[in-house]
Short mmCIF file of N, CA, C and O in Angstrom, two decimals:
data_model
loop_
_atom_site.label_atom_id
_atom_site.label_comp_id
_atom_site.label_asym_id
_atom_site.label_seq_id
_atom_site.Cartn_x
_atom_site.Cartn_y
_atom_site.Cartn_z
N UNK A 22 50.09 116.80 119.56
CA UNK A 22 49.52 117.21 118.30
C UNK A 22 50.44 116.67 117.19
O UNK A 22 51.62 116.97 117.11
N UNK A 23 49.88 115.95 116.45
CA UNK A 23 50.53 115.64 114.77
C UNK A 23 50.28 116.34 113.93
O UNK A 23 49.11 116.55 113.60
N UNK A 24 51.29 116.89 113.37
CA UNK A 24 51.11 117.75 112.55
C UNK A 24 52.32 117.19 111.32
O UNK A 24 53.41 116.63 111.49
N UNK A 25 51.59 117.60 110.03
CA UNK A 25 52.34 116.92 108.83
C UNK A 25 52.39 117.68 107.46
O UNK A 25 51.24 117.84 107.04
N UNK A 26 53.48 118.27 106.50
CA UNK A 26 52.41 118.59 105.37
C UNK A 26 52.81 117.44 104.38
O UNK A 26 53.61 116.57 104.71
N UNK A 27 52.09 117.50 102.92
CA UNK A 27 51.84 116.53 102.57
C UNK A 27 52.32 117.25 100.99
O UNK A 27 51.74 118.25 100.58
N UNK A 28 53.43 116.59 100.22
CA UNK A 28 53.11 117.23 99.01
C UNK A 28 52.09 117.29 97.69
O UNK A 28 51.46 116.28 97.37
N UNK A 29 51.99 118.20 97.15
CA UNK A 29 50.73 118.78 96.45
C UNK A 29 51.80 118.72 95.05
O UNK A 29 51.29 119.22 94.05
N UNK A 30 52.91 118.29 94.92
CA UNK A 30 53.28 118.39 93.72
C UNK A 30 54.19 118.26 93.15
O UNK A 30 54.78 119.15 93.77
N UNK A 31 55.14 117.83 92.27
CA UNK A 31 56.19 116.99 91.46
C UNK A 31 56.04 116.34 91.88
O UNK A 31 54.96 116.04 92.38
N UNK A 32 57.82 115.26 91.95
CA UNK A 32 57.78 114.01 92.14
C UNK A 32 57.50 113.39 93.27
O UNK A 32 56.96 112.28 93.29
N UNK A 33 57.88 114.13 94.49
CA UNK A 33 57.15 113.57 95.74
C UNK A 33 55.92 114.20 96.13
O UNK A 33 55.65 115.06 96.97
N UNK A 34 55.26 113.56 95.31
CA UNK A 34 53.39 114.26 95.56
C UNK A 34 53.48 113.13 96.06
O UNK A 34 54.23 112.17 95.89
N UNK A 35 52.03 113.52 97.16
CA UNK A 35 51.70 112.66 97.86
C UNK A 35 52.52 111.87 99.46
O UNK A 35 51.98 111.11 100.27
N UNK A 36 54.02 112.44 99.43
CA UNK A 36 54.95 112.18 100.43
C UNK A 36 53.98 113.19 101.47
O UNK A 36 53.08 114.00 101.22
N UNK A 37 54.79 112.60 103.07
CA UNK A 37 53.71 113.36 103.73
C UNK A 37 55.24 113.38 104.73
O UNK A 37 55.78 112.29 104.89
N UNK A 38 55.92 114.68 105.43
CA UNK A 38 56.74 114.94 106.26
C UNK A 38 55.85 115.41 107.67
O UNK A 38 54.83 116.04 107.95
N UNK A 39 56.94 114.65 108.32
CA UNK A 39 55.86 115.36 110.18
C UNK A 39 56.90 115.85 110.28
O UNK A 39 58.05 115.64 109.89
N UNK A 40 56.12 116.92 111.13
CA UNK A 40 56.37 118.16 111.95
C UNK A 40 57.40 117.82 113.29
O UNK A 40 56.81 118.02 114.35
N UNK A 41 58.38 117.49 113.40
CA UNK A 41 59.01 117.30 114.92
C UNK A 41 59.54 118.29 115.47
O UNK A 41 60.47 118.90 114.94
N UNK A 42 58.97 118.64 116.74
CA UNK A 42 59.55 119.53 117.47
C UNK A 42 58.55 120.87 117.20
O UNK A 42 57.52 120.97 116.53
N UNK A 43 59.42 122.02 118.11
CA UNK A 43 58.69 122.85 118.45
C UNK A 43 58.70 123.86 117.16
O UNK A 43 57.82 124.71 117.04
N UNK A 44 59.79 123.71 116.18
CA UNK A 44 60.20 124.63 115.29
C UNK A 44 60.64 123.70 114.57
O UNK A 44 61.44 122.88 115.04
N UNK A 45 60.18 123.63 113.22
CA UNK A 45 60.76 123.12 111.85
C UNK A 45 61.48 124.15 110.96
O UNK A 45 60.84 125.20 110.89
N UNK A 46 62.50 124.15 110.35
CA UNK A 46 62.88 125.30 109.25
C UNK A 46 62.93 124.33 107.94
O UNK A 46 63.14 123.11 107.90
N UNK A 47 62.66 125.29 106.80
CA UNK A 47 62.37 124.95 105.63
C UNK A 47 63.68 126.16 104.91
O UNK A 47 64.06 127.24 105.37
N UNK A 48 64.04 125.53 103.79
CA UNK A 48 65.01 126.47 103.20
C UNK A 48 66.06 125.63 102.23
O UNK A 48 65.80 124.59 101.62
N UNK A 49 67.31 126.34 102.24
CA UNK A 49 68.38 125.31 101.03
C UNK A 49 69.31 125.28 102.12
O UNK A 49 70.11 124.35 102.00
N UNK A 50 69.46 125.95 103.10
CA UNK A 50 70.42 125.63 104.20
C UNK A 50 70.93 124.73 105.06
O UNK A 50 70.07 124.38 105.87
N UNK A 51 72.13 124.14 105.25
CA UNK A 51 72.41 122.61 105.59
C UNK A 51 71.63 122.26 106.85
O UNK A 51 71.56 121.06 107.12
N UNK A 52 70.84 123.46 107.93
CA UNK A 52 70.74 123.35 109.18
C UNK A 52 69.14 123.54 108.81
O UNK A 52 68.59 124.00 109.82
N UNK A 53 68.39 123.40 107.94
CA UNK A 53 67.24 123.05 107.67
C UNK A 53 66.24 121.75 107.69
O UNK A 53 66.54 120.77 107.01
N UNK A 54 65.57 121.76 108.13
CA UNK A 54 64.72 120.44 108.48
C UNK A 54 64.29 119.70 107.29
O UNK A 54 64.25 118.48 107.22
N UNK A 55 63.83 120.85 105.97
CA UNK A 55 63.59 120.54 105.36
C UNK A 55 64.15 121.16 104.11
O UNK A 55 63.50 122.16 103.81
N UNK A 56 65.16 120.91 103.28
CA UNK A 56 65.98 120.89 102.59
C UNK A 56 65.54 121.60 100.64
O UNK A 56 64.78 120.79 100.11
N UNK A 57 65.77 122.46 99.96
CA UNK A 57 65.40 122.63 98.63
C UNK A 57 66.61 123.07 97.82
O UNK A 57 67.41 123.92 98.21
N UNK A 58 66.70 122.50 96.79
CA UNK A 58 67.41 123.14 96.08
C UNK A 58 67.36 124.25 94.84
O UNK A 58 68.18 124.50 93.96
N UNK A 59 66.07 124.79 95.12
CA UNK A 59 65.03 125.58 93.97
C UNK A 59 65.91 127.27 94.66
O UNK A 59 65.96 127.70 95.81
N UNK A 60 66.48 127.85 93.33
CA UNK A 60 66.66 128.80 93.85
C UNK A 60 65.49 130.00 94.46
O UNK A 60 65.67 131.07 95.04
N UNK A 61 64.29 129.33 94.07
CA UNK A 61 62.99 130.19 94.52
C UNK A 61 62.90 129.96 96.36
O UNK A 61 62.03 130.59 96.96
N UNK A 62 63.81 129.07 97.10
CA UNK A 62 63.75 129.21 98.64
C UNK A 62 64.75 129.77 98.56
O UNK A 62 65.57 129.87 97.65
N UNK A 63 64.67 130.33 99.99
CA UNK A 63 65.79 130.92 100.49
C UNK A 63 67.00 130.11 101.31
O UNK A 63 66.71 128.95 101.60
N UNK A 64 68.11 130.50 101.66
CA UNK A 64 68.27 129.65 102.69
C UNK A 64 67.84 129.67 104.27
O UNK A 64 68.42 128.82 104.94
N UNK A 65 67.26 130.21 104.73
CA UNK A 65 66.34 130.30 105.64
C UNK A 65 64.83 130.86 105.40
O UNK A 65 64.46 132.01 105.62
N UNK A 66 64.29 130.11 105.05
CA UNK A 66 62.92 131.03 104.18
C UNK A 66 61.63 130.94 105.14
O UNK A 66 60.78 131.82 105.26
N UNK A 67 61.64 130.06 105.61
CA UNK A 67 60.08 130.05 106.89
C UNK A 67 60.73 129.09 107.44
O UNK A 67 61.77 128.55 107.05
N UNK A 68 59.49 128.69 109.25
CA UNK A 68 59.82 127.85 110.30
C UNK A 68 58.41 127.66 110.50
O UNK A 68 57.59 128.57 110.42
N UNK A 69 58.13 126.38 110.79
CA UNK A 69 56.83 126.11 111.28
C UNK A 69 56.83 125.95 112.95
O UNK A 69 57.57 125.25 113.63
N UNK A 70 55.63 126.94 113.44
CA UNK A 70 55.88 127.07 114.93
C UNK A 70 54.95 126.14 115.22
O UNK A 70 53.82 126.34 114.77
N UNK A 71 55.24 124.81 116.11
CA UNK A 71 54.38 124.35 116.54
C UNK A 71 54.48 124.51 118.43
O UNK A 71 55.52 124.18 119.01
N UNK A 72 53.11 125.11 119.27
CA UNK A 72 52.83 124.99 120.35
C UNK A 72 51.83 124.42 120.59
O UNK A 72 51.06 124.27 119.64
N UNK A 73 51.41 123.82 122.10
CA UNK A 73 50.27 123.08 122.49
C UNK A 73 48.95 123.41 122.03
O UNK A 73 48.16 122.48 121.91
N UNK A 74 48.63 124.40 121.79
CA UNK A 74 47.30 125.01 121.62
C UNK A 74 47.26 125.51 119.85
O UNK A 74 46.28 125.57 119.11
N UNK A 75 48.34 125.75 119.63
CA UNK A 75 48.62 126.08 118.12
C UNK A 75 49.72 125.55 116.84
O UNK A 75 50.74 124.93 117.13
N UNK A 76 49.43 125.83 115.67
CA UNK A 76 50.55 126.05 114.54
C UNK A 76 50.51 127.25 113.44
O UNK A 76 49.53 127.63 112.80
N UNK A 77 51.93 127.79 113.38
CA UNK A 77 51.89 128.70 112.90
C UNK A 77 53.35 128.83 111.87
O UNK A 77 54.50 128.71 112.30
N UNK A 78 52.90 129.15 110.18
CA UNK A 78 54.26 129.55 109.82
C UNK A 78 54.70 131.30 110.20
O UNK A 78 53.88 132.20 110.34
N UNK A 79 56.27 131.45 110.32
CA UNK A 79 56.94 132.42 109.77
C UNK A 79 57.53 132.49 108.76
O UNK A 79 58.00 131.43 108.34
N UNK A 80 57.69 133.48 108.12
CA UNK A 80 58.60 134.13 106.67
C UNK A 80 59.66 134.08 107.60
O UNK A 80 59.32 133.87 108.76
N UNK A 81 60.87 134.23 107.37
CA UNK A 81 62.05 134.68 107.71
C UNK A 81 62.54 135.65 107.05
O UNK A 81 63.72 135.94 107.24
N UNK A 82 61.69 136.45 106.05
CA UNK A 82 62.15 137.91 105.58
C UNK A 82 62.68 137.15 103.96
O UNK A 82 63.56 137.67 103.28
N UNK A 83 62.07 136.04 103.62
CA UNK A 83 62.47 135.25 102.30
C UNK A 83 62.23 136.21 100.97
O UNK A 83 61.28 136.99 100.99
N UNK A 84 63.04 136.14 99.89
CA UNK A 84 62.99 136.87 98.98
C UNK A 84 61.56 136.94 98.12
O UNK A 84 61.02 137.90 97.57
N UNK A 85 61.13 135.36 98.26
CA UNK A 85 59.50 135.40 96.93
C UNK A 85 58.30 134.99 98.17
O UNK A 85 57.17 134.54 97.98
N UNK A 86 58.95 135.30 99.41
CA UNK A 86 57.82 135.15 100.58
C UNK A 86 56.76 133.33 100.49
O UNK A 86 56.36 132.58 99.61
N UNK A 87 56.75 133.38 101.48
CA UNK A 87 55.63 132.45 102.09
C UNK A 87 54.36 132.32 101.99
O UNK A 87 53.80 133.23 102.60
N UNK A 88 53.65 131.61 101.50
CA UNK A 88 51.90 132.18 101.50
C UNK A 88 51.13 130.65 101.52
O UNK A 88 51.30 129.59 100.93
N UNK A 89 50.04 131.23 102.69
CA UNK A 89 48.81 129.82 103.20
C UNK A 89 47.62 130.76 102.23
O UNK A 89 47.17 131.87 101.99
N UNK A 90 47.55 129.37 101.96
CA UNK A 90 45.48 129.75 100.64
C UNK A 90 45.77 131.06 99.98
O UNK A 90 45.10 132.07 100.20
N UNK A 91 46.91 131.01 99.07
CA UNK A 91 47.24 132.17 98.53
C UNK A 91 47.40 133.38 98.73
O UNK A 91 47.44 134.27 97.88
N UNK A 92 47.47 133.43 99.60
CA UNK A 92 47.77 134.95 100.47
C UNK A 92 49.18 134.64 100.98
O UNK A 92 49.78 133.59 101.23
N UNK A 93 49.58 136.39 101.05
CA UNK A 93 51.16 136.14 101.81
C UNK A 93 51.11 135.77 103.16
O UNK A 93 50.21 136.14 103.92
N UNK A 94 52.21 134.93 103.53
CA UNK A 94 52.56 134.99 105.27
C UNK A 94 53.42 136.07 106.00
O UNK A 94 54.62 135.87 106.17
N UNK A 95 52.64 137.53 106.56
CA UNK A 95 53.73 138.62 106.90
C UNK A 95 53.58 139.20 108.09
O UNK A 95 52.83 140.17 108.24
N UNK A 96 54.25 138.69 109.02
CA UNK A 96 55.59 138.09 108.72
C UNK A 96 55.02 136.27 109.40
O UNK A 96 55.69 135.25 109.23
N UNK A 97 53.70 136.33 110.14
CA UNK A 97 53.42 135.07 110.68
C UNK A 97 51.61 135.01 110.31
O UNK A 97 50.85 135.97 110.16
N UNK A 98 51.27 133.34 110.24
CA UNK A 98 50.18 133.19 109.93
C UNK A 98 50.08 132.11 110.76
O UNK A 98 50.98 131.31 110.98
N UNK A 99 48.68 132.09 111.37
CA UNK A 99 48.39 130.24 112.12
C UNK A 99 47.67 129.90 111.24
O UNK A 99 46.83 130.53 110.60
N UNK A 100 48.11 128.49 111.16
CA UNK A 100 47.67 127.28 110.31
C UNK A 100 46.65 126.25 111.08
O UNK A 100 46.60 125.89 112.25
N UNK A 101 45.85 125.95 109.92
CA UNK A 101 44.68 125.48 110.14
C UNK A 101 44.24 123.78 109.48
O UNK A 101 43.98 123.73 108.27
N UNK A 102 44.19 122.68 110.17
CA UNK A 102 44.33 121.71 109.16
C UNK A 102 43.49 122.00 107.80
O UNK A 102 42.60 122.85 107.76
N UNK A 103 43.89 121.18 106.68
CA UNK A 103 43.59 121.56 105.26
C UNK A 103 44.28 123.21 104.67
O UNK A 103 44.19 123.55 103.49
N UNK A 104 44.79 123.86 105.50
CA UNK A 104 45.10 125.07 104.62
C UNK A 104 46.63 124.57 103.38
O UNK A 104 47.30 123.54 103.31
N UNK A 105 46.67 125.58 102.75
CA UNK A 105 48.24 125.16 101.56
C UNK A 105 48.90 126.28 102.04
O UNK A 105 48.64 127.37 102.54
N UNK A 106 50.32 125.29 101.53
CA UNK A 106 51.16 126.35 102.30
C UNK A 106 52.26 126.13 100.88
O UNK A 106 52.62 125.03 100.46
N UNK A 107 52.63 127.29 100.36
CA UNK A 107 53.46 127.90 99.33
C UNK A 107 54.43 128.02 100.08
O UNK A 107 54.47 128.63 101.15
N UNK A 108 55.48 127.27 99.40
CA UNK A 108 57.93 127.77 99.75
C UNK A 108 58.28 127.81 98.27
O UNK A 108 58.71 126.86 97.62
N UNK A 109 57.95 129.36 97.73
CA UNK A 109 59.08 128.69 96.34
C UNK A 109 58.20 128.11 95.75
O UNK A 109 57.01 128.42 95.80
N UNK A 110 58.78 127.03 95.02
CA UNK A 110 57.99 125.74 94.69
C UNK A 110 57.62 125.00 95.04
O UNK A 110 57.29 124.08 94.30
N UNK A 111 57.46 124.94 96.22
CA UNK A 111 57.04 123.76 96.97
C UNK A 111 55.83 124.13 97.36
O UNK A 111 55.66 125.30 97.69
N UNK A 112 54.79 123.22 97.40
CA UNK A 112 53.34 123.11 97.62
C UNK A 112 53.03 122.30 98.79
O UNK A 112 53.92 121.50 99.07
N UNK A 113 51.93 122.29 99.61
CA UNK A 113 52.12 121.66 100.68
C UNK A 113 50.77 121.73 101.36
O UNK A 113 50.64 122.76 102.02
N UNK A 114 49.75 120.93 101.39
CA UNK A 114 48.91 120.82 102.07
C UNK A 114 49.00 120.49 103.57
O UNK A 114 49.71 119.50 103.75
N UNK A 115 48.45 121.06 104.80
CA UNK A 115 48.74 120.95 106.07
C UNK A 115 47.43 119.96 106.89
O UNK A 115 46.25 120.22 107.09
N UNK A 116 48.15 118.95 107.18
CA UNK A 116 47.47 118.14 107.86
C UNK A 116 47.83 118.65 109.41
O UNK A 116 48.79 119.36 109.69
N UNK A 117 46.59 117.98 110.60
CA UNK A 117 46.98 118.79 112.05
C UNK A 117 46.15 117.63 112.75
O UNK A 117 44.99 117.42 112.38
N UNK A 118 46.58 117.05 113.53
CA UNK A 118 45.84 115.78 114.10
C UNK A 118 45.54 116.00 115.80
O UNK A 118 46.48 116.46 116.44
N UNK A 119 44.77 115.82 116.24
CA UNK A 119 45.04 116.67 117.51
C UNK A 119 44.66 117.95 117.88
O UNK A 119 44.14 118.00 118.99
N UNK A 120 44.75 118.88 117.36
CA UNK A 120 44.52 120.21 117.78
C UNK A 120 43.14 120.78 118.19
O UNK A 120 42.10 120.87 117.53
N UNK A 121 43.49 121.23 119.76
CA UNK A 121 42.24 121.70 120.29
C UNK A 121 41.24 122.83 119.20
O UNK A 121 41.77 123.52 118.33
N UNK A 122 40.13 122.84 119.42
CA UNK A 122 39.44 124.00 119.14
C UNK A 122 38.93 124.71 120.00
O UNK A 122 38.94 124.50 121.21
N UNK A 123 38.36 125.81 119.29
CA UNK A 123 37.71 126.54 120.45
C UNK A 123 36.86 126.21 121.28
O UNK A 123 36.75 124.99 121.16
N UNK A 124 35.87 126.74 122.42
CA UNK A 124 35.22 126.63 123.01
C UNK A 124 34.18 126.45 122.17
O UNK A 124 33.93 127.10 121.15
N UNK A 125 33.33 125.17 122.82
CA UNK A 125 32.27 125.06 121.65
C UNK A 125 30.78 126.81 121.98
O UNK A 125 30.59 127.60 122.91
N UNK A 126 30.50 126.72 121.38
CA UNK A 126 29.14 127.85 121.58
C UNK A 126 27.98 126.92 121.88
O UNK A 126 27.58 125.96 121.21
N UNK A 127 27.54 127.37 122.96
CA UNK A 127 25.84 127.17 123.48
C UNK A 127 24.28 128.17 123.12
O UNK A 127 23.93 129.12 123.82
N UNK A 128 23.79 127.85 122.34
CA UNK A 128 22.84 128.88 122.22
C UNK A 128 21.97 128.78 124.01
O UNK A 128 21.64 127.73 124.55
N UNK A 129 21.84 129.88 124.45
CA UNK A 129 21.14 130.51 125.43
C UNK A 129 19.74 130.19 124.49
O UNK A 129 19.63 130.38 123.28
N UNK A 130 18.25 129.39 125.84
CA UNK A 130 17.39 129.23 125.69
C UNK A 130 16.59 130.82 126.13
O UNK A 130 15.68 131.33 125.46
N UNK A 131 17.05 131.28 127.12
CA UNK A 131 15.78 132.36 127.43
C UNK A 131 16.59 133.34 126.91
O UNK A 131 16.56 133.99 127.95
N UNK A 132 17.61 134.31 125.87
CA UNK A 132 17.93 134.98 125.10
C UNK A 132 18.09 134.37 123.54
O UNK A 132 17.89 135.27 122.72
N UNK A 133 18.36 133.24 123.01
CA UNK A 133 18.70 132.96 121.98
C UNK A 133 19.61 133.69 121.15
O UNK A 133 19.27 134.33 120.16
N UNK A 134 21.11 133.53 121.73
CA UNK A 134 22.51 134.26 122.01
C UNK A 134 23.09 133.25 122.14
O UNK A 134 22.55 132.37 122.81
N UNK A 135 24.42 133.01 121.56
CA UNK A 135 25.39 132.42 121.36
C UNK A 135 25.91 132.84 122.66
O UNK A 135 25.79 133.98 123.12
N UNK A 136 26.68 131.51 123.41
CA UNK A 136 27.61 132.03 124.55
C UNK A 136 28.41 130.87 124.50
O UNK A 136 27.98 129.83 123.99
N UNK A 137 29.90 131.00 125.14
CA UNK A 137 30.57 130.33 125.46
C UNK A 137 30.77 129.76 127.21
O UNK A 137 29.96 130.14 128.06
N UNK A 138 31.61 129.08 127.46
CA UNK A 138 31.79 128.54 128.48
C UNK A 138 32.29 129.83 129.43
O UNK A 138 31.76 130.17 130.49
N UNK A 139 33.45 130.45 128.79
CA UNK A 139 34.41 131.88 129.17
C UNK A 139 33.24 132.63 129.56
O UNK A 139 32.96 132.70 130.75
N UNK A 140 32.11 133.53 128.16
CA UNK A 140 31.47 134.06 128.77
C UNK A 140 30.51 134.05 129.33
O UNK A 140 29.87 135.09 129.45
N UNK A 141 30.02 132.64 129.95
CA UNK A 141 29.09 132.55 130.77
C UNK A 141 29.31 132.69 132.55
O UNK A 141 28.70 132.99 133.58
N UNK A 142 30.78 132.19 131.97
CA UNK A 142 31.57 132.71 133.32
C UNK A 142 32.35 134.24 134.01
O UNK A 142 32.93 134.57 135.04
N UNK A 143 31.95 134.80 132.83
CA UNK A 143 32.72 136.40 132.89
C UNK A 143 30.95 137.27 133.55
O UNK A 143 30.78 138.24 134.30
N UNK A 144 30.05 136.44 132.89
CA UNK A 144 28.98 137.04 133.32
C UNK A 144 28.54 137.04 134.78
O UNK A 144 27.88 137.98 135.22
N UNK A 145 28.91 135.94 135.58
CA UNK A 145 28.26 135.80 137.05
C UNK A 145 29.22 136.57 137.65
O UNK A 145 30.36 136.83 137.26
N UNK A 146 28.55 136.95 138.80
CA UNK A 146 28.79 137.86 140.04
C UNK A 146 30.65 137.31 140.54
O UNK A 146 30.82 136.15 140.91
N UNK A 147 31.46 137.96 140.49
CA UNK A 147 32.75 137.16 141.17
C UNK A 147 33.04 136.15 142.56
O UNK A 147 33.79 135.19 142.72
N UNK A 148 32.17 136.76 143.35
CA UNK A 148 31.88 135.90 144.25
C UNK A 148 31.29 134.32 143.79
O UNK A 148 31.68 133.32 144.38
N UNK A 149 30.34 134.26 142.71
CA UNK A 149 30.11 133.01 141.92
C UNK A 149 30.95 132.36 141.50
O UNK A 149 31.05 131.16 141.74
N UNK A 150 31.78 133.07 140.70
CA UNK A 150 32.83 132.44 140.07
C UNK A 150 34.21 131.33 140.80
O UNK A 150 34.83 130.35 140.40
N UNK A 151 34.20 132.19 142.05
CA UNK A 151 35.00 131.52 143.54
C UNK A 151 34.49 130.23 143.98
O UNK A 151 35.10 129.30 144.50
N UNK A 152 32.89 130.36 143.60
CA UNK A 152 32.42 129.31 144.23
C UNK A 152 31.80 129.61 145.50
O UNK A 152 31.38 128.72 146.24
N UNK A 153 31.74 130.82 145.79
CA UNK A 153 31.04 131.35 147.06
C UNK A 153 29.82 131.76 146.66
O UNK A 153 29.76 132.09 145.47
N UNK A 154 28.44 131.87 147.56
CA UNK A 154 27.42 132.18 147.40
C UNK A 154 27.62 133.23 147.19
O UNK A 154 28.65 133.84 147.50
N UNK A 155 26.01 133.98 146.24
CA UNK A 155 26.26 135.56 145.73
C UNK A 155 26.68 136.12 147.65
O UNK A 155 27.45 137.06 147.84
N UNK A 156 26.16 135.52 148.61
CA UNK A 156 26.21 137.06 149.72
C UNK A 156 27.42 137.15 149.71
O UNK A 156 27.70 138.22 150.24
N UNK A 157 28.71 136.41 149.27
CA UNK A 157 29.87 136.95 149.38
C UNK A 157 30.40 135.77 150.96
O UNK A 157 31.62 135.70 151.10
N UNK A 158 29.56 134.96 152.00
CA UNK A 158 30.39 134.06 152.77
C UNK A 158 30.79 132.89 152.38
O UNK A 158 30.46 132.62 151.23
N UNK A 159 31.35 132.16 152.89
CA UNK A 159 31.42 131.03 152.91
C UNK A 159 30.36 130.58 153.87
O UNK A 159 29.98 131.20 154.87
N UNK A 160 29.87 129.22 153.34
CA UNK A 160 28.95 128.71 154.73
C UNK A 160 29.67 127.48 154.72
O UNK A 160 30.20 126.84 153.80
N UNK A 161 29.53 127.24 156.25
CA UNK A 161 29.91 126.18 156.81
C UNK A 161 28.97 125.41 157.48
O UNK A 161 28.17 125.80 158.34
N UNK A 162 29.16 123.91 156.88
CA UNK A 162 27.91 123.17 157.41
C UNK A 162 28.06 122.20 158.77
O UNK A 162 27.08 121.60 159.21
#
């Protein structure tokens, strides 16, 4: 997954930083990934969690807090490509290249009901689900 944000404002608008690794930190602190000198960050102020299936910021308990699409981050939010992500002053649109989505939805013809892959499979008999006929044997041919 590529993941990047992109600035939304002063002089490096338009710069675009990737995401490396599993954890990025943002802050004024020398051991920060990504570096500010605005006393509006903290020195540890958020971390961007990136895992296989997801991305997500944390606050680190920052004094003027964290916030995606104007809302606060408390204490964690998953990120969504296109959401903004507020540090302080720093602005930051979130690009995400890669990232699975959900299960797509099937509308059901003889209910006309949304279902997924999961629950079409939560619905059959367990023995189905094994791969064994409903009587519950195996047959052998």
């Amino acid at each position: 997954m590529d993941v990047r944000l992109v600035v939304t404002n002063g002089r490096h608008r338009g710069r675009e930083i990737r995401i490396k690794g599993p954890k990025f930190f943002i802050g004024r602190a020398e051991d920060c990934h990504l570096r500010s000198a605005s006393d509006l960050v903290s020195r540890h102020h958020c971390v961007i969690l990136v895992t296989s299936d997801a991305v997500s910021v944390r606050d680190l308990g920052s004094r003027n807090g964290t916030f995606v699409n104007g809302r606060r981050a408390s204490p964690e939010c998953r990120l969504s490509p296109g959401d903004h992500l507020a540090v302080g002053q720093l602005d930051f649109d979130v690009r995400i290249v890669g990232m699975p989505g959900p299960p797509k939805a099937a509308t059901s013809v003889a209910t006309g009901t949304e279902t997924t892959a999961a629950s079409d499979a939560a619905a059959k008999p367990s023995s189905e689900r094994r791969g064994q006929p409903a009587g519950g044997k195996n047959r052998v041919v």
